[in-house]
Short mmCIF file of C-alpha atoms in Angstrom, two decimals:
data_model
loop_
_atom_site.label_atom_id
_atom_site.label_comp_id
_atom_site.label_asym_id
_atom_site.label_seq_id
_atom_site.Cartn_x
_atom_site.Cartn_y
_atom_site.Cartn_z
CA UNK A 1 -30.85 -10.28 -19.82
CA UNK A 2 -26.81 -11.27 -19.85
CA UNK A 3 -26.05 -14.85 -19.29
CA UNK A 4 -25.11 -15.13 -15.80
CA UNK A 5 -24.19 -18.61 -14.67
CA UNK A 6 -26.08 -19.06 -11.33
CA UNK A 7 -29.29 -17.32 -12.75
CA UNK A 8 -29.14 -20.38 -15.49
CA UNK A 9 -28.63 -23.29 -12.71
CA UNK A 10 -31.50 -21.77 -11.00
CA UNK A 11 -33.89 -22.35 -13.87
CA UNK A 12 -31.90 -25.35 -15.10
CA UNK A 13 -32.23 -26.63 -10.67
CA UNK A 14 -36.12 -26.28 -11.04
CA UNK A 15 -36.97 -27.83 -13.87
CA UNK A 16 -37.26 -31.66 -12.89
CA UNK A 17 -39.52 -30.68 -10.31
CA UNK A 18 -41.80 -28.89 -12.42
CA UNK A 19 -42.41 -31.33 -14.89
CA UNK A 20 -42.79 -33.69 -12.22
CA UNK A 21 -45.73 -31.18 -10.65
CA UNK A 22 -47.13 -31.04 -14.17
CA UNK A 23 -46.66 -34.90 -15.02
CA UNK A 24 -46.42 -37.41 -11.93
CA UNK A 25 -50.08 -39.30 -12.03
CA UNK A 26 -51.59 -37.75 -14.54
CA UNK A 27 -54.38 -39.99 -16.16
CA UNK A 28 -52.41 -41.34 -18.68
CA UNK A 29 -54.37 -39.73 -21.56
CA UNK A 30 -52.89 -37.01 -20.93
CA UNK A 31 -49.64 -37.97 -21.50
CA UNK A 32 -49.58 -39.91 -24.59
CA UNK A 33 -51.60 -37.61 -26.70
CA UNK A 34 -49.08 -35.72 -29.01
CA UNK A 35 -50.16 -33.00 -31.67
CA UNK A 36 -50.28 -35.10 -35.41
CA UNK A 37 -48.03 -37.48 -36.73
CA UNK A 38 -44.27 -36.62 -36.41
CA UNK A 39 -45.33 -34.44 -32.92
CA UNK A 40 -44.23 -35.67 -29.42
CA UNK A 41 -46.08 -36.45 -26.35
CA UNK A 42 -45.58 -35.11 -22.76
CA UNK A 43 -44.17 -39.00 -22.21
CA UNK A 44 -41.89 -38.56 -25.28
CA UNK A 45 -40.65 -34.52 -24.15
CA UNK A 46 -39.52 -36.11 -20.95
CA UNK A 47 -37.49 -39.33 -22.80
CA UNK A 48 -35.88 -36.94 -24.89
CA UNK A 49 -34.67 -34.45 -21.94
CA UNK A 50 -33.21 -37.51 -20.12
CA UNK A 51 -31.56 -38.07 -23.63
CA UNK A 52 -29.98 -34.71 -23.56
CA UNK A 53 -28.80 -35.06 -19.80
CA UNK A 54 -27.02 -38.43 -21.02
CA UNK A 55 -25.82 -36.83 -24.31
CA UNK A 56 -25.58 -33.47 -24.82
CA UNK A 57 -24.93 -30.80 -22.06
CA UNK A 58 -22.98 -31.90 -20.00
CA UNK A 59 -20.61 -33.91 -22.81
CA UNK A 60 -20.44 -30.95 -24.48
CA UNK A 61 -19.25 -28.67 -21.87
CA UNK A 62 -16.35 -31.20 -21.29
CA UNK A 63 -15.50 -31.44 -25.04
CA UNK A 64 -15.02 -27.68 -25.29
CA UNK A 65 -13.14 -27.26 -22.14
CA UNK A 66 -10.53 -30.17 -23.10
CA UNK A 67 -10.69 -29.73 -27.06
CA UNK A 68 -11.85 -25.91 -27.87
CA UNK A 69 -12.69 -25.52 -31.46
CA UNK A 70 -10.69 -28.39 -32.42
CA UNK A 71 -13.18 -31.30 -31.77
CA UNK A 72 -16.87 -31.20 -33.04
CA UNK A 73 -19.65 -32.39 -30.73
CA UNK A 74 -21.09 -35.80 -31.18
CA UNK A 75 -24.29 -34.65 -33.37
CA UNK A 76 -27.54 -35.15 -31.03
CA UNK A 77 -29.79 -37.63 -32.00
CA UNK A 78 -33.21 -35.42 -30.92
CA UNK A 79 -35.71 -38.38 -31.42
CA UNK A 80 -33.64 -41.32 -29.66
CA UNK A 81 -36.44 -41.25 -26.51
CA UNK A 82 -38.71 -43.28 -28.75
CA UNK A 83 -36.73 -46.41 -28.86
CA UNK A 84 -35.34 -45.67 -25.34
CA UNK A 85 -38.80 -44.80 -23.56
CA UNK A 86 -39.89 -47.88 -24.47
CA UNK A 87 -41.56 -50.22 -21.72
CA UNK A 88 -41.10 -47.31 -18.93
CA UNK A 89 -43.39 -45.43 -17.38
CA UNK A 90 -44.01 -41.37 -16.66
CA UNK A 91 -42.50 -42.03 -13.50
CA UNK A 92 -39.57 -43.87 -13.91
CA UNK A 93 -38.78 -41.32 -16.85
CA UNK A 94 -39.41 -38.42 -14.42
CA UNK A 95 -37.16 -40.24 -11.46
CA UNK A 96 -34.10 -40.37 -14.29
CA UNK A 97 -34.16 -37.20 -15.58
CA UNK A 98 -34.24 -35.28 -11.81
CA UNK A 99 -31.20 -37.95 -10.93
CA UNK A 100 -29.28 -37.34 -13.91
CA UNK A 101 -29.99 -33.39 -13.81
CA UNK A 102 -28.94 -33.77 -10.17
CA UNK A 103 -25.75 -35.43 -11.14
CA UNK A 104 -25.40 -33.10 -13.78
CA UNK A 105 -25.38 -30.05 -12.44
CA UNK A 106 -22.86 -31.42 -9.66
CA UNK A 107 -20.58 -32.05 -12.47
CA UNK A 108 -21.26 -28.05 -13.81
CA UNK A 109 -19.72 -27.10 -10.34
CA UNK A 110 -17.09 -29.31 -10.51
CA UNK A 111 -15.85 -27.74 -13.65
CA UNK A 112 -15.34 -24.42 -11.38
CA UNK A 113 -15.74 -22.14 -14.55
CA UNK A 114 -15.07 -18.28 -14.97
CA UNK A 115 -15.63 -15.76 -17.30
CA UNK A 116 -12.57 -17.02 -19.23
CA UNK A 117 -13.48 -20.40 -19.17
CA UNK A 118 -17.11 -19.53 -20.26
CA UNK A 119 -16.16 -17.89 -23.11
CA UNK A 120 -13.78 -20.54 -24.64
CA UNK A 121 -15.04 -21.87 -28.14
CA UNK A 122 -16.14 -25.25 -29.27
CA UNK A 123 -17.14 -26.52 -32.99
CA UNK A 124 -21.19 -27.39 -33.41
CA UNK A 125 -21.42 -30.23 -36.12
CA UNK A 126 -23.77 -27.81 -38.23
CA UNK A 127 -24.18 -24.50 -36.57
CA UNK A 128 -20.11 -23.93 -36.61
CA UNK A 129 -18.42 -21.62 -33.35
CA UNK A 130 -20.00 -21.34 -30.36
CA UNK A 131 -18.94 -20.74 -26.35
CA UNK A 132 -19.20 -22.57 -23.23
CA UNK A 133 -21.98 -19.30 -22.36
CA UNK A 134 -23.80 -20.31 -25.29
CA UNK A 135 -23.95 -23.44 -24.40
CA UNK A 136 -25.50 -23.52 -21.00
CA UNK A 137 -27.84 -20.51 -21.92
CA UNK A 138 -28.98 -23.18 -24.63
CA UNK A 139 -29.10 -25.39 -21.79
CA UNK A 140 -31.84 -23.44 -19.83
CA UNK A 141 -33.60 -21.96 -23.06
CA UNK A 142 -34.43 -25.82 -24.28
CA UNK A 143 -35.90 -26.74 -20.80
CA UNK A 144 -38.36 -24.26 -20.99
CA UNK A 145 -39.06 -24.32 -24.75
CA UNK A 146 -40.30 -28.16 -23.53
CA UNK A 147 -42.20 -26.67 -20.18
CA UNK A 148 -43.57 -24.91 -22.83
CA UNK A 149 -44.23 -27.37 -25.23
CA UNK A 150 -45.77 -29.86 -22.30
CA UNK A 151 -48.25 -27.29 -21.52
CA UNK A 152 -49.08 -26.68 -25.12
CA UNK A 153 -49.41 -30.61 -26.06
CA UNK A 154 -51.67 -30.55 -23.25
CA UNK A 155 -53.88 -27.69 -23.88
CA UNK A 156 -54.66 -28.50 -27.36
CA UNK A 157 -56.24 -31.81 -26.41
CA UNK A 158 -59.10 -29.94 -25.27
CA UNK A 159 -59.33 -27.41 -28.20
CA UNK A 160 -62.67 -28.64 -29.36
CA UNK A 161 -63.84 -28.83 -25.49
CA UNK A 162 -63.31 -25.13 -25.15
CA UNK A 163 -66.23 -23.81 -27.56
CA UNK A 164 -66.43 -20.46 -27.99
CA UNK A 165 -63.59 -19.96 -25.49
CA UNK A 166 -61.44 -20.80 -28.63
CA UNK A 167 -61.37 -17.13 -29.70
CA UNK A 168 -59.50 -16.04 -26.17
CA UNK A 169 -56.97 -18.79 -26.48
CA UNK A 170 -53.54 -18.47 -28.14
CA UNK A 171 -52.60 -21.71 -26.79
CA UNK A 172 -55.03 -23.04 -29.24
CA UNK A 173 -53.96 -21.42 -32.35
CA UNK A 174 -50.69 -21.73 -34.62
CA UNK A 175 -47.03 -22.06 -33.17
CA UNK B 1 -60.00 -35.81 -26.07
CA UNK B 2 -63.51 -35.36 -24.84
CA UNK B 3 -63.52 -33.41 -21.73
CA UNK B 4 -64.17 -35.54 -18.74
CA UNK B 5 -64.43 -33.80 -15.43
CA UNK B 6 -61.88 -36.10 -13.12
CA UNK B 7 -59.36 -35.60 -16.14
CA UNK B 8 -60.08 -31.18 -15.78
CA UNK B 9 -59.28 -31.41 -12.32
CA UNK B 10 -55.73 -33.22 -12.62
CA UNK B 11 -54.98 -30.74 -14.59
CA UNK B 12 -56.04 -27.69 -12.46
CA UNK B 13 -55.10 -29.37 -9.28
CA UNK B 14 -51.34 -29.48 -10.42
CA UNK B 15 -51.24 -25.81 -11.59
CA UNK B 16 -50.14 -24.46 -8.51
CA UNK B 17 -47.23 -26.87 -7.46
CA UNK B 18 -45.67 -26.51 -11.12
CA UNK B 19 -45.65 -22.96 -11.04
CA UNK B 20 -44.22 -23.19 -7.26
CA UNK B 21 -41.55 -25.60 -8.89
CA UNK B 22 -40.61 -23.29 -11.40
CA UNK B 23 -41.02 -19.56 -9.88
CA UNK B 24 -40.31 -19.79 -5.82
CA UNK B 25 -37.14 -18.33 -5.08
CA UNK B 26 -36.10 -17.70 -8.87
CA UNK B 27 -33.68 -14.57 -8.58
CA UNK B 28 -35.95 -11.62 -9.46
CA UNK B 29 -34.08 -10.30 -12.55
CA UNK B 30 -36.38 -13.95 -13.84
CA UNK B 31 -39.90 -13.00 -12.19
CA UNK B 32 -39.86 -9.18 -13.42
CA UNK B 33 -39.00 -9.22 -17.25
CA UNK B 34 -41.75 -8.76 -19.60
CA UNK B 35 -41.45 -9.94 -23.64
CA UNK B 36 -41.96 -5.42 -24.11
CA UNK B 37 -44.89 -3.35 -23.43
CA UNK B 38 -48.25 -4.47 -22.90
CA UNK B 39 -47.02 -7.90 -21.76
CA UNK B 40 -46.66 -9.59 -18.46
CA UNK B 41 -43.86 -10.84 -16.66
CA UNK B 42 -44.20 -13.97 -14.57
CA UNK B 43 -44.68 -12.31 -11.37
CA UNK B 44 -47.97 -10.49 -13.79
CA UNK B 45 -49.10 -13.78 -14.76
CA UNK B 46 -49.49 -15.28 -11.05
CA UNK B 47 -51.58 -11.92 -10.23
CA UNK B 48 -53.45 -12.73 -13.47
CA UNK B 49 -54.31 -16.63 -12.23
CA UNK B 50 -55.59 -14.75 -9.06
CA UNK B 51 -57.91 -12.73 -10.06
CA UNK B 52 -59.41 -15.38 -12.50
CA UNK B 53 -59.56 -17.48 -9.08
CA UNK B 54 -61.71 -14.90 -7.52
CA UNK B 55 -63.85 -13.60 -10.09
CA UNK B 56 -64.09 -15.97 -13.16
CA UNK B 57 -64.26 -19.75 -13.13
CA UNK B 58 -66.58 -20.70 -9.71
CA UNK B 59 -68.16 -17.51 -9.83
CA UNK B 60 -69.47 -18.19 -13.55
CA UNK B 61 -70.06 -21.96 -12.74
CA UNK B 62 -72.36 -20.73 -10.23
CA UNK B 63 -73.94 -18.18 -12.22
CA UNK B 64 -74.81 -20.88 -15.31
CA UNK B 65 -76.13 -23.25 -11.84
CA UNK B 66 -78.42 -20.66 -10.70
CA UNK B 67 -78.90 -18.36 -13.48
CA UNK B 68 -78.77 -20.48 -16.64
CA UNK B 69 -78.58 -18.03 -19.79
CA UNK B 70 -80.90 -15.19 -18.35
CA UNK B 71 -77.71 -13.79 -16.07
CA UNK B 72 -74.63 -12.93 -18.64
CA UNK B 73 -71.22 -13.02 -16.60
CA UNK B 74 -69.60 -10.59 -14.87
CA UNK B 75 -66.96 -9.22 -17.17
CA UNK B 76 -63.34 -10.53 -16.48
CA UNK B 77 -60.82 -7.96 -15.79
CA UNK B 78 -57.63 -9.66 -17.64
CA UNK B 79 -55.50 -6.64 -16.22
CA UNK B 80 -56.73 -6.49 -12.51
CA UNK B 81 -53.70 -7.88 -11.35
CA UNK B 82 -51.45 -4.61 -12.37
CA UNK B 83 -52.67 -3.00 -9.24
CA UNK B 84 -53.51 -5.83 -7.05
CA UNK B 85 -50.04 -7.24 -7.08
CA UNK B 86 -48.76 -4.13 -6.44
CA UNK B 87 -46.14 -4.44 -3.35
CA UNK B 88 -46.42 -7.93 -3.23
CA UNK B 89 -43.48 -10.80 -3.32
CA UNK B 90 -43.73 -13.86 -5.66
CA UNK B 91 -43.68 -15.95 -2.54
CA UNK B 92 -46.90 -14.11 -1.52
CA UNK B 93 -48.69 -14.52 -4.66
CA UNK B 94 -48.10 -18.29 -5.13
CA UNK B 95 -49.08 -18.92 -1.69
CA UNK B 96 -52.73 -16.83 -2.53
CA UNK B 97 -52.83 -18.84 -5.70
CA UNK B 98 -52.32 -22.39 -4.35
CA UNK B 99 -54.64 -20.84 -1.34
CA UNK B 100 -57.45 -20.12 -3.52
CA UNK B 101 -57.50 -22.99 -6.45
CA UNK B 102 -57.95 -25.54 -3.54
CA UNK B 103 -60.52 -23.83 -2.01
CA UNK B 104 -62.20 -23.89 -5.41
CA UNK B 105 -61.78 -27.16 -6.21
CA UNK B 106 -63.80 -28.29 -3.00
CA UNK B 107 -66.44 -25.75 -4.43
CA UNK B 108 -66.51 -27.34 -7.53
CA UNK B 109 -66.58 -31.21 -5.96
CA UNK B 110 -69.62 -29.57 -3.78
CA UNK B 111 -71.91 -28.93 -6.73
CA UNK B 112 -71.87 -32.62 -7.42
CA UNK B 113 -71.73 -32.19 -11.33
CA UNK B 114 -73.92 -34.79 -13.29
CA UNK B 115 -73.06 -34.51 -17.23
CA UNK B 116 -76.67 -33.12 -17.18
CA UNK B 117 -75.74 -30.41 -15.23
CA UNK B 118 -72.28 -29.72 -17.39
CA UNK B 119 -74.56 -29.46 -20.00
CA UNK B 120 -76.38 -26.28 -18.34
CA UNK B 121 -76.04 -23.10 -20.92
CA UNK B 122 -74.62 -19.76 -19.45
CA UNK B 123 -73.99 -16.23 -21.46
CA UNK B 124 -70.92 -15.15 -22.27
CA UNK B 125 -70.85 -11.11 -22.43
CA UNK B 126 -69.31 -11.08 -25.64
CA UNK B 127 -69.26 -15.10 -26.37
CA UNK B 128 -72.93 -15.69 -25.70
CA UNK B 129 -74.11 -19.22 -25.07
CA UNK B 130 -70.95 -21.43 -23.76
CA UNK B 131 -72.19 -24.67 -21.89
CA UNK B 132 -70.51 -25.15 -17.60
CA UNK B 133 -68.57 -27.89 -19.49
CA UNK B 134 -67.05 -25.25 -21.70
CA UNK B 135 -66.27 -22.92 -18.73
CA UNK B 136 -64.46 -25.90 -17.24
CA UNK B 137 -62.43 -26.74 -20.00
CA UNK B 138 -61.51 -23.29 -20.44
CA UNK B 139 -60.37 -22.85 -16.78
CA UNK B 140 -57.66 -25.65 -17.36
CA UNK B 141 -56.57 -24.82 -21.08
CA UNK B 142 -56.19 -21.47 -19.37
CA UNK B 143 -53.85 -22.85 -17.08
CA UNK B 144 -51.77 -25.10 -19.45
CA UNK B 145 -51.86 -21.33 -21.53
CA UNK B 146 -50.67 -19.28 -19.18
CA UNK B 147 -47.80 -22.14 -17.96
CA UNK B 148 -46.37 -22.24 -21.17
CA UNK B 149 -46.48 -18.26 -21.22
CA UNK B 150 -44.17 -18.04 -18.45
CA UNK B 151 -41.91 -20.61 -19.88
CA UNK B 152 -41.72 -18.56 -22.71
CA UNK B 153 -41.04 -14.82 -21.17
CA UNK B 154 -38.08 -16.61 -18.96
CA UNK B 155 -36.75 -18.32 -22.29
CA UNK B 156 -36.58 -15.63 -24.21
CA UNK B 157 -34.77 -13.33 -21.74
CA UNK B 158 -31.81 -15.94 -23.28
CA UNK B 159 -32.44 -14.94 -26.77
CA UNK B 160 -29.64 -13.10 -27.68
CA UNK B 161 -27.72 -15.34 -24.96
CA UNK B 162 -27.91 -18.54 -27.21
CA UNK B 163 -25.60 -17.24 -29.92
CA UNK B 164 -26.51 -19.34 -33.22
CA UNK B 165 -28.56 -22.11 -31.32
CA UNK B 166 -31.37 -19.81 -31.43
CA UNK B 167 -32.33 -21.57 -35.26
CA UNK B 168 -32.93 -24.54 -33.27
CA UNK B 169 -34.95 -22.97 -30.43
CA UNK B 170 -38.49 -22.37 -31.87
CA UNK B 171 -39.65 -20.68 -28.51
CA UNK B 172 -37.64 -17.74 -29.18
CA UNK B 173 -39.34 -17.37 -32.56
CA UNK B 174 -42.36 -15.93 -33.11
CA UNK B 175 -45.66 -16.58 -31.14
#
């Protein structure tokens, strides 16, 4: 499929509410299991989307539209949610990220872009040119890539609870 | 995590809403892609929970109630949906699927499971002996699966979208 901007605010417009289908009063054993050390939790996928929202996408798309290739982006820090989940709950996490995608994707409006402006060029700290399209096709690619990785987290908690079932489950097996 | 029943059930009772969230009203170029032939699409997938609603998971829990291991299951048909879904809008088939999953989950509530009873033995046609515990299990890892599937179709429709980001995007890798 070719990037086409209001195909990619559709998935990026639907994605608070899923996780919040998924997440919102789950027992909370569900949400703190990750997969091994150095693996994240459902709790810790949502702290680091707000983290992007605050960060990342929407910075971004600013810093190429006023700067081009000229200024890098501010690397991401992909791990910050532990410090900054801290203390919160699934729901206050899950009532940040819809507001700040909310304001977010106002802002992506605001910026009023066209094929020109999509295909302007900005500087990645280590991955080197890419566009605006890139960009906000990354944008919608990483939200589902953690749908996904919710739903994985999630399954493999019950991997030994499956028994033979194993065998029919890719969910279950390597990533 | 050891499967408890109350825990299965937040799990399956969610299934429906987050695939609403994520599917309802997507433009269609999203709902129809496949990952290449002899794969499923999302609007496949939501056929595919369906079926498994009608013919696998209360069906089989009933069948290990009243049967024990002397009845093997039915066989599932993982591919039923191909014709059943045939004609039919995404709006349709969510409504069906939401529709039938809490009409089964009053079933299951009505057969009053004691962890003697989720320790009743069925037969799996090609498994063989799986325990009602197992089947349950299954039936929500089988959810979580088939979630993270159709994050992963819709993602990778991006992949040539994301330019050089895709070394940071591990669901467009390999499965």
């Amino acid at each position: 499929m070719e990037f086409e901007l209001a195909q990619a605010i559709a998935v990026l417009n639907r994605t608070p509410a899923t996780l919040d289908s998924l997440l919102r009063d789950l027992p909370e054993s569900w949400l703190k299991q990750n997969e091994g050390p150095e693996t994240w939790s459902p709790f810790d996928i949502i702290g680091h989307l707000i983290h992007g929202e605050e960060t990342d996408w929407i910075p971004r798309a600013k810093t190429i539209l006023e700067h081009g290739e000229a200024r890098p982006f501010e690397p991401f820090d992909r791990v910050a949610m532990f410090e900054k989940s801290k203390g919160k709950t699934i729901a206050e996490l899950l009532d940040t990220f819809v507001r700040l995608r909310t304001e977010n994707l106002r802002e992506l409006q605001k910026l009023n872009l066209t094929p020109e402006l999509l295909a302007k060029r900005g500087t990645h700290p280590e991955l080197g040119t890419v566009t605006l399209k890139q960009l906000l096709a990354t944008w919608a690619v990483h939200d589902l890539g953690h749908i996904r990785q919710v739903a994985r987290v999630m399954a493999r908690q019950y991997k030994d609870e499956v028994g033979p079932w194993k065998a029919y489950l890719p969910v279950l097996g390597r990533d």
